[in-house]
Amino acid sequence: MGKVVVVTSGKGGVGKTTSTAALGAAVAKTGKKVALVDFDVGLRNLDLIMGAERRVVFDLVNVIQGSAKLSQALIRDKRVETLFLLPASQTRDKDALTEEGVADVIGKLRSVFDYVFCDSPAGIERGAQLAMRFADEAVIVTNPEVSSVRDSDRIIGLLDSRTLRAEEGEQIAKHVLVTRYDAGRAARGEMLSIDDVLEILSVPLLGIIPESQDVLRASNLGSPVTLSEPLNAAAKAYLDAARRLEGEQLPVIVPFERKGFLDRLLGRRAA
Amino acid sequence: MSLLDIFKRRTSAPVARERLQVLLAYERRNRSQPDLVSILREEIMAVIAKHVQIDQDYLQVSMDRGETMSTLEIDIQIPNKSAVPLAMAG
């Protein structure tokens, strides 16, 4: 029985899709069978980030409505053979998803794959609630910034009340993934620190992804950063986060900025 | 003020942390309760609809919360029946 992991945030633009792709690819590289499911019906993007946008024939809504089989809609990744994508539909409206339909698809995926990553749409409406509904674990993607942290807190509230696990009185395992972390700005006291975020949300940390041009480049090229540039800092952070997600006890190292000559001269210290 | 202070900017992260802690403490308390404003809005609308036909947009309900007291503001506009055809004509 595979594990269902929802990647969610509440706020848009914090890196849910990028993180779904990077984490999913990182886990698949270890030989695990991984399915990535795009729940952002009407605004699909996971196909683009994965570089599979021209291979989409059928989608999640087709499968739910019975016009395509699950095996027809799943797209196998060209780089990692245990990695699959189930795209969202681009044209239909979000009401095309039904709870029974999603339950059925997730149930089938869970029986075949080791990991099912559900890429949630932004917001707290139906689409986001369906994406988290059948999850065993949640990765809450957060930027160290007030509105993102507030929305994450809201999402945590939903995870603890609206998921099937929560309704059955079970715990859903939650992890915070801090993305777009700028060590320099945090050191200068211009950005919420990791401690601030963790203290406010009181959810364990899965990893810290530094702000990086490489992530954008990977998206441009249609390849998860963990596949295209596994040696850069952001990719390493994702690879470590994926290992923690699989249960490995790996300490998180907060990225730091080497002090430049000017900083020393002016005596700037970490706040 | 020492010379160093010129280079030291006041940091904003502690302010962000404090604001978030206050806000989230409030939001978490209220999370279990259904949205009071929208319930009030719906029920007020139902009461008015028994007697006067008004559009959803003519009812504004807003809550302003303060430290010790909160205010509930209800603004209902009832269009003048005779004014309606005139307005439409205009």
CSV table of C-alpha atoms in Angstrom, one decimal:
chain,number,residue,atom,x,y,z
A,1,MET,CA,0.0,0.0,0.0
A,2,GLY,CA,1.6,3.3,-1.1
A,3,LYS,CA,1.7,6.5,0.7
A,4,VAL,CA,-0.3,9.5,-0.4
A,5,VAL,CA,1.4,12.8,0.1
A,6,VAL,CA,-0.4,16.2,-0.6
A,7,VAL,CA,1.8,19.1,-1.4
A,8,THR,CA,-0.1,22.2,-0.3
A,9,SER,CA,0.2,25.8,0.9
A,10,GLY,CA,-2.9,27.9,0.7
A,11,LYS,CA,-1.1,30.7,-0.9
A,12,GLY,CA,-0.2,30.6,-4.6
A,13,GLY,CA,3.2,31.0,-6.1
A,14,VAL,CA,5.2,29.6,-3.2
A,15,GLY,CA,6.5,26.6,-5.1
A,16,LYS,CA,4.0,23.8,-4.7
A,17,THR,CA,4.3,22.5,-8.3
A,18,THR,CA,8.1,22.9,-8.4
A,19,SER,CA,8.4,21.1,-5.1
A,20,THR,CA,6.1,18.3,-6.1
A,21,ALA,CA,8.2,17.7,-9.2
A,22,ALA,CA,11.5,18.0,-7.4
A,23,LEU,CA,10.5,15.8,-4.4
A,24,GLY,CA,8.7,13.2,-6.6
A,25,ALA,CA,11.7,12.9,-9.0
A,26,ALA,CA,14.1,12.6,-6.0
A,27,VAL,CA,12.1,9.7,-4.5
A,28,ALA,CA,11.6,8.0,-7.9
A,29,LYS,CA,15.4,8.1,-8.5
A,30,THR,CA,15.8,5.8,-5.5
A,31,GLY,CA,13.8,3.2,-7.4
A,32,LYS,CA,10.5,3.8,-5.7
A,33,LYS,CA,7.4,3.9,-7.9
A,34,VAL,CA,6.1,7.4,-7.8
A,35,ALA,CA,2.9,9.0,-9.3
A,36,LEU,CA,2.5,12.8,-9.4
A,37,VAL,CA,-1.1,13.9,-9.6
A,38,ASP,CA,-1.9,17.5,-10.7
A,39,PHE,CA,-5.1,18.6,-8.9
A,40,ASP,CA,-5.1,22.1,-10.4
A,41,VAL,CA,-7.9,21.5,-12.8
A,42,GLY,CA,-8.2,24.4,-15.3
A,43,LEU,CA,-4.7,25.7,-14.5
A,44,ARG,CA,-2.5,22.7,-14.9
A,45,ASN,CA,1.2,23.3,-14.8
A,46,LEU,CA,2.9,20.1,-13.4
A,47,ASP,CA,3.1,18.8,-17.0
A,48,LEU,CA,5.1,21.8,-18.0
A,49,ILE,CA,7.5,21.7,-15.1
A,50,MET,CA,8.0,18.0,-15.8
A,51,GLY,CA,8.6,18.7,-19.5
A,52,ALA,CA,5.6,16.4,-20.5
A,53,GLU,CA,3.3,19.1,-21.8
A,54,ARG,CA,3.3,17.7,-25.3
A,55,ARG,CA,2.6,14.2,-24.2
A,56,VAL,CA,-0.7,14.8,-22.4
A,57,VAL,CA,-3.6,12.9,-24.1
A,58,PHE,CA,-5.9,12.1,-21.2
A,59,ASP,CA,-6.2,13.7,-17.8
A,60,LEU,CA,-7.5,13.2,-14.3
A,61,VAL,CA,-11.0,14.4,-15.2
A,62,ASN,CA,-11.2,11.9,-18.1
A,63,VAL,CA,-10.3,9.1,-15.8
A,64,ILE,CA,-12.9,10.2,-13.2
A,65,GLN,CA,-15.6,10.6,-15.8
A,66,GLY,CA,-14.7,7.2,-17.2
A,67,SER,CA,-13.7,8.4,-20.7
A,68,ALA,CA,-10.2,7.1,-20.2
A,69,LYS,CA,-8.5,4.4,-18.2
A,70,LEU,CA,-6.0,5.3,-15.5
A,71,SER,CA,-3.3,3.5,-17.4
A,72,GLN,CA,-4.0,5.5,-20.5
A,73,ALA,CA,-3.8,8.8,-18.7
A,74,LEU,CA,-0.5,8.2,-16.8
A,75,ILE,CA,2.5,9.5,-18.5
A,76,ARG,CA,5.8,7.8,-17.8
A,77,ASP,CA,8.8,10.1,-17.3
A,78,LYS,CA,11.5,9.8,-20.0
A,79,ARG,CA,14.3,10.2,-17.5
A,80,VAL,CA,13.3,8.1,-14.5
A,81,GLU,CA,11.3,5.0,-15.4
A,82,THR,CA,9.6,4.7,-12.1
A,83,LEU,CA,8.2,8.2,-12.3
A,84,PHE,CA,4.7,8.9,-13.6
A,85,LEU,CA,2.5,11.9,-14.1
A,86,LEU,CA,-1.3,12.2,-14.0
A,87,PRO,CA,-2.1,15.6,-15.5
A,88,ALA,CA,-5.0,17.8,-14.6
A,89,SER,CA,-7.4,18.9,-17.3
A,90,GLN,CA,-6.8,22.3,-18.8
A,91,THR,CA,-10.3,23.0,-20.2
A,92,ARG,CA,-12.9,21.7,-17.8
A,93,ASP,CA,-14.0,23.5,-14.7
A,94,LYS,CA,-13.0,22.4,-11.3
A,95,ASP,CA,-16.4,21.0,-10.4
A,96,ALA,CA,-15.6,18.1,-12.7
A,97,LEU,CA,-13.8,16.5,-9.8
A,98,THR,CA,-16.0,14.5,-7.5
A,99,GLU,CA,-15.0,13.1,-4.1
A,100,GLU,CA,-16.0,9.5,-5.1
A,101,GLY,CA,-14.0,9.8,-8.4
A,102,VAL,CA,-10.9,11.1,-6.6
A,103,ALA,CA,-11.3,8.4,-3.9
A,104,ASP,CA,-11.3,5.8,-6.7
A,105,VAL,CA,-8.3,7.2,-8.6
A,106,ILE,CA,-6.2,7.6,-5.4
A,107,GLY,CA,-7.2,4.1,-4.2
A,108,LYS,CA,-6.0,2.6,-7.5
A,109,LEU,CA,-2.8,4.6,-7.6
A,110,ARG,CA,-2.1,3.7,-4.0
A,111,SER,CA,-2.3,0.0,-4.8
A,112,VAL,CA,0.3,0.3,-7.6
A,113,PHE,CA,2.7,3.1,-6.5
A,114,ASP,CA,4.9,3.5,-3.5
A,115,TYR,CA,4.3,7.2,-3.4
A,116,VAL,CA,1.4,9.3,-4.7
A,117,PHE,CA,2.2,13.0,-4.6
A,118,CYS,CA,-0.9,15.3,-5.0
A,119,ASP,CA,-0.1,18.7,-6.2
A,120,SER,CA,-2.8,20.9,-4.7
A,121,PRO,CA,-4.2,24.1,-6.3
A,122,ALA,CA,-3.8,27.3,-4.4
A,123,GLY,CA,-6.6,28.4,-2.1
A,124,ILE,CA,-8.7,26.6,0.4
A,125,GLU,CA,-11.7,25.8,-1.8
A,126,ARG,CA,-12.9,22.5,-3.1
A,127,GLY,CA,-9.9,21.7,-5.4
A,128,ALA,CA,-7.5,22.1,-2.5
A,129,GLN,CA,-9.7,20.1,-0.1
A,130,LEU,CA,-10.0,17.3,-2.6
A,131,ALA,CA,-6.2,17.2,-3.1
A,132,MET,CA,-5.7,16.7,0.6
A,133,ARG,CA,-8.8,14.6,1.3
A,134,PHE,CA,-7.1,11.1,1.1
A,135,ALA,CA,-3.6,12.1,2.1
A,136,ASP,CA,-1.6,10.2,4.7
A,137,GLU,CA,1.0,13.0,4.9
A,138,ALA,CA,1.2,16.6,4.0
A,139,VAL,CA,4.1,18.8,2.8
A,140,ILE,CA,3.2,22.4,3.5
A,141,VAL,CA,5.2,24.6,1.3
A,142,THR,CA,5.9,28.0,3.0
A,143,ASN,CA,7.9,31.1,2.1
A,144,PRO,CA,9.4,32.9,5.1
A,145,GLU,CA,7.0,35.7,4.6
A,146,VAL,CA,3.9,36.8,6.6
A,147,SER,CA,1.1,36.1,4.2
A,148,SER,CA,2.5,32.7,3.3
A,149,VAL,CA,2.9,31.6,6.9
A,150,ARG,CA,-0.6,32.8,7.7
A,151,ASP,CA,-2.1,30.8,4.8
A,152,SER,CA,0.0,27.7,5.8
A,153,ASP,CA,-1.5,28.0,9.3
A,154,ARG,CA,-5.0,28.0,7.7
A,155,ILE,CA,-4.1,24.9,5.6
A,156,ILE,CA,-2.8,23.1,8.7
A,157,GLY,CA,-6.2,23.8,10.3
A,158,LEU,CA,-7.9,22.2,7.2
A,159,LEU,CA,-5.5,19.2,7.2
A,160,ASP,CA,-6.5,18.6,10.9
A,161,SER,CA,-10.2,18.8,10.2
A,162,ARG,CA,-11.2,18.1,6.6
A,163,THR,CA,-9.0,15.1,5.6
A,164,LEU,CA,-10.4,11.6,5.8
A,165,ARG,CA,-7.7,10.7,8.3
A,166,ALA,CA,-8.6,13.6,10.6
A,167,GLU,CA,-12.3,12.6,10.4
A,168,GLU,CA,-11.5,9.1,11.4
A,169,GLY,CA,-9.6,10.4,14.4
A,170,GLU,CA,-6.2,9.6,13.0
A,171,GLN,CA,-3.2,11.9,12.6
A,172,ILE,CA,-2.0,13.2,9.3
A,173,ALA,CA,1.7,13.5,9.3
A,174,LYS,CA,2.6,17.1,8.5
A,175,HIS,CA,5.9,18.6,7.3
A,176,VAL,CA,6.9,22.2,6.5
A,177,LEU,CA,9.1,22.8,3.5
A,178,VAL,CA,10.5,26.3,3.5
A,179,THR,CA,11.2,27.5,0.0
A,180,ARG,CA,12.8,30.6,-1.5
A,181,TYR,CA,14.9,31.0,1.7
A,182,ASP,CA,17.4,33.9,1.4
A,183,ALA,CA,20.1,33.3,4.0
A,184,GLY,CA,21.5,36.9,3.7
A,185,ARG,CA,18.2,38.5,4.2
A,186,ALA,CA,17.3,36.2,7.1
A,187,ALA,CA,20.7,37.0,8.7
A,188,ARG,CA,20.1,40.7,8.4
A,189,GLY,CA,16.7,40.3,10.1
A,190,GLU,CA,14.8,41.2,7.0
A,191,MET,CA,13.1,37.9,6.6
A,192,LEU,CA,11.4,35.6,9.1
A,193,SER,CA,13.9,33.0,10.3
A,194,ILE,CA,13.4,29.3,10.2
A,195,ASP,CA,12.9,29.3,13.9
A,196,ASP,CA,10.2,31.9,13.6
A,197,VAL,CA,8.3,29.9,11.0
A,198,LEU,CA,8.6,26.6,12.9
A,199,GLU,CA,7.6,28.3,16.2
A,200,ILE,CA,4.6,29.9,14.7
A,201,LEU,CA,3.4,26.8,12.8
A,202,SER,CA,4.6,24.1,15.2
A,203,VAL,CA,5.0,21.6,12.5
A,204,PRO,CA,8.3,19.7,12.0
A,205,LEU,CA,10.7,20.9,9.2
A,206,LEU,CA,11.2,18.8,6.1
A,207,GLY,CA,13.8,21.0,4.5
A,208,ILE,CA,14.9,24.5,3.6
A,209,ILE,CA,15.2,25.2,-0.1
A,210,PRO,CA,17.4,28.2,-0.8
A,211,GLU,CA,16.3,30.9,-3.3
A,212,SER,CA,18.0,29.8,-6.5
A,213,GLN,CA,18.2,30.7,-10.1
A,214,ASP,CA,18.8,27.1,-10.8
A,215,VAL,CA,15.2,26.2,-9.9
A,216,LEU,CA,13.9,28.7,-12.4
A,217,ARG,CA,16.3,27.3,-15.0
A,218,ALA,CA,15.1,23.8,-14.3
A,219,SER,CA,11.5,24.9,-14.8
A,220,ASN,CA,12.4,26.7,-18.1
A,221,LEU,CA,14.0,23.4,-19.3
A,222,GLY,CA,11.0,21.3,-18.2
A,223,SER,CA,13.0,19.2,-15.8
A,224,PRO,CA,12.8,18.9,-12.0
A,225,VAL,CA,15.9,20.5,-10.5
A,226,THR,CA,16.7,17.2,-8.7
A,227,LEU,CA,17.2,15.5,-12.1
A,228,SER,CA,18.7,18.3,-14.2
A,229,GLU,CA,21.2,19.8,-11.7
A,230,PRO,CA,21.4,17.4,-8.8
A,231,LEU,CA,24.6,19.0,-7.5
A,232,ASN,CA,23.4,22.5,-6.9
A,233,ALA,CA,22.2,23.8,-3.5
A,234,ALA,CA,18.5,23.8,-4.1
A,235,ALA,CA,18.5,20.3,-5.6
A,236,LYS,CA,20.6,19.0,-2.7
A,237,ALA,CA,18.1,20.5,-0.3
A,238,TYR,CA,15.2,18.8,-2.2
A,239,LEU,CA,17.1,15.4,-2.3
A,240,ASP,CA,17.7,15.6,1.5
A,241,ALA,CA,14.0,16.6,2.0
A,242,ALA,CA,13.0,13.5,0.0
A,243,ARG,CA,15.1,11.3,2.2
A,244,ARG,CA,13.5,12.8,5.3
A,245,LEU,CA,10.1,12.2,3.8
A,246,GLU,CA,11.1,8.5,3.5
A,247,GLY,CA,11.8,8.5,7.2
A,248,GLU,CA,15.5,9.0,7.3
A,249,GLN,CA,16.8,11.0,10.3
A,250,LEU,CA,18.9,13.7,8.6
A,251,PRO,CA,19.7,16.9,10.3
A,252,VAL,CA,18.6,20.1,8.6
A,253,ILE,CA,21.4,22.6,8.1
A,254,VAL,CA,20.1,26.2,7.8
A,255,PRO,CA,21.8,27.8,4.8
A,256,PHE,CA,24.1,30.6,5.8
A,257,GLU,CA,25.7,33.4,3.9
A,258,ARG,CA,29.4,34.0,4.0
A,259,LYS,CA,30.1,37.5,5.2
A,260,GLY,CA,31.6,39.7,2.7
A,261,PHE,CA,34.4,42.2,3.3
A,262,LEU,CA,32.0,45.1,3.4
A,263,ASP,CA,29.8,43.4,6.0
A,264,ARG,CA,32.8,42.8,8.3
A,265,LEU,CA,33.9,46.4,7.8
A,266,LEU,CA,30.5,47.7,8.8
A,267,GLY,CA,30.1,45.2,11.6
A,268,ARG,CA,26.8,43.9,10.5
A,269,ARG,CA,25.8,41.0,12.6
A,270,ALA,CA,23.2,38.4,12.4
A,271,ALA,CA,20.1,39.7,14.2
B,1,MET,CA,23.4,58.1,18.3
B,2,SER,CA,26.6,56.5,17.5
B,3,LEU,CA,28.2,56.4,14.0
B,4,LEU,CA,27.3,52.7,13.8
B,5,ASP,CA,23.6,53.3,14.1
B,6,ILE,CA,23.7,55.0,10.7
B,7,PHE,CA,24.5,51.7,9.1
B,8,LYS,CA,22.2,49.6,11.3
B,9,ARG,CA,18.8,49.4,9.9
B,10,ARG,CA,15.9,48.4,12.1
B,11,THR,CA,15.1,44.8,11.3
B,12,SER,CA,11.6,44.0,10.2
B,13,ALA,CA,11.5,40.2,10.9
B,14,PRO,CA,10.8,40.5,14.6
B,15,VAL,CA,7.8,42.8,13.8
B,16,ALA,CA,6.6,40.2,11.3
B,17,ARG,CA,6.8,37.4,13.9
B,18,GLU,CA,5.0,39.4,16.5
B,19,ARG,CA,2.2,40.4,14.1
B,20,LEU,CA,1.7,36.8,13.0
B,21,GLN,CA,1.6,35.4,16.5
B,22,VAL,CA,-1.1,37.9,17.5
B,23,LEU,CA,-3.1,37.3,14.4
B,24,LEU,CA,-2.9,33.5,14.3
B,25,ALA,CA,-3.8,33.3,18.0
B,26,TYR,CA,-7.0,35.0,17.1
B,27,GLU,CA,-7.7,33.1,13.9
B,28,ARG,CA,-7.1,29.7,15.6
B,29,ARG,CA,-9.5,30.5,18.4
B,30,ASN,CA,-12.2,31.3,15.8
B,31,ARG,CA,-11.5,28.5,13.4
B,32,SER,CA,-13.8,26.0,15.0
B,33,GLN,CA,-16.7,28.4,14.9
B,34,PRO,CA,-18.5,28.9,11.5
B,35,ASP,CA,-18.0,32.3,9.9
B,36,LEU,CA,-20.2,34.6,12.1
B,37,VAL,CA,-20.5,37.4,9.6
B,38,SER,CA,-21.7,35.2,6.7
B,39,ILE,CA,-24.3,33.5,9.0
B,40,LEU,CA,-25.6,36.9,10.1
B,41,ARG,CA,-25.7,38.1,6.6
B,42,GLU,CA,-27.7,35.2,5.4
B,43,GLU,CA,-30.2,35.4,8.3
B,44,ILE,CA,-30.7,39.1,8.0
B,45,MET,CA,-31.2,38.8,4.3
B,46,ALA,CA,-33.9,36.1,5.0
B,47,VAL,CA,-35.7,38.4,7.5
B,48,ILE,CA,-35.7,41.4,5.1
B,49,ALA,CA,-36.7,39.3,2.2
B,50,LYS,CA,-40.0,38.4,4.0
B,51,HIS,CA,-41.1,42.0,3.7
B,52,VAL,CA,-39.0,43.8,1.1
B,53,GLN,CA,-37.4,42.6,-2.1
B,54,ILE,CA,-33.7,43.6,-2.1
B,55,ASP,CA,-30.7,42.5,-4.0
B,56,GLN,CA,-27.8,40.7,-2.2
B,57,ASP,CA,-25.6,43.6,-3.0
B,58,TYR,CA,-27.7,46.0,-1.0
B,59,LEU,CA,-26.8,44.3,2.3
B,60,GLN,CA,-23.4,44.9,3.7
B,61,VAL,CA,-22.4,43.2,6.9
B,62,SER,CA,-19.0,43.8,8.4
B,63,MET,CA,-17.2,43.1,11.6
B,64,ASP,CA,-14.5,45.3,13.0
B,65,ARG,CA,-12.7,43.7,15.9
B,66,GLY,CA,-11.0,45.7,18.6
B,67,GLU,CA,-9.0,44.8,21.7
B,68,THR,CA,-11.9,45.0,24.2
B,69,MET,CA,-14.9,45.5,22.0
B,70,SER,CA,-15.9,44.7,18.4
B,71,THR,CA,-18.4,46.5,16.3
B,72,LEU,CA,-20.9,44.9,13.9
B,73,GLU,CA,-21.9,47.2,11.0
B,74,ILE,CA,-25.0,46.4,9.0
B,75,ASP,CA,-25.8,48.5,6.1
B,76,ILE,CA,-29.0,47.8,4.3
B,77,GLN,CA,-30.1,49.8,1.3
B,78,ILE,CA,-33.8,49.6,0.4
B,79,PRO,CA,-34.4,51.0,-3.1
B,80,ASN,CA,-37.3,53.3,-3.4
B,81,LYS,CA,-40.0,51.5,-5.4
B,82,SER,CA,-40.9,54.6,-7.3
B,83,ALA,CA,-37.3,55.3,-7.9
B,84,VAL,CA,-36.6,52.0,-9.6
B,85,PRO,CA,-38.4,52.6,-12.9
B,86,LEU,CA,-36.9,56.1,-13.0
B,87,ALA,CA,-33.5,54.9,-12.5
B,88,MET,CA,-34.0,52.2,-15.1
B,89,ALA,CA,-35.3,54.8,-17.5
B,90,GLY,CA,-32.4,57.1,-16.8
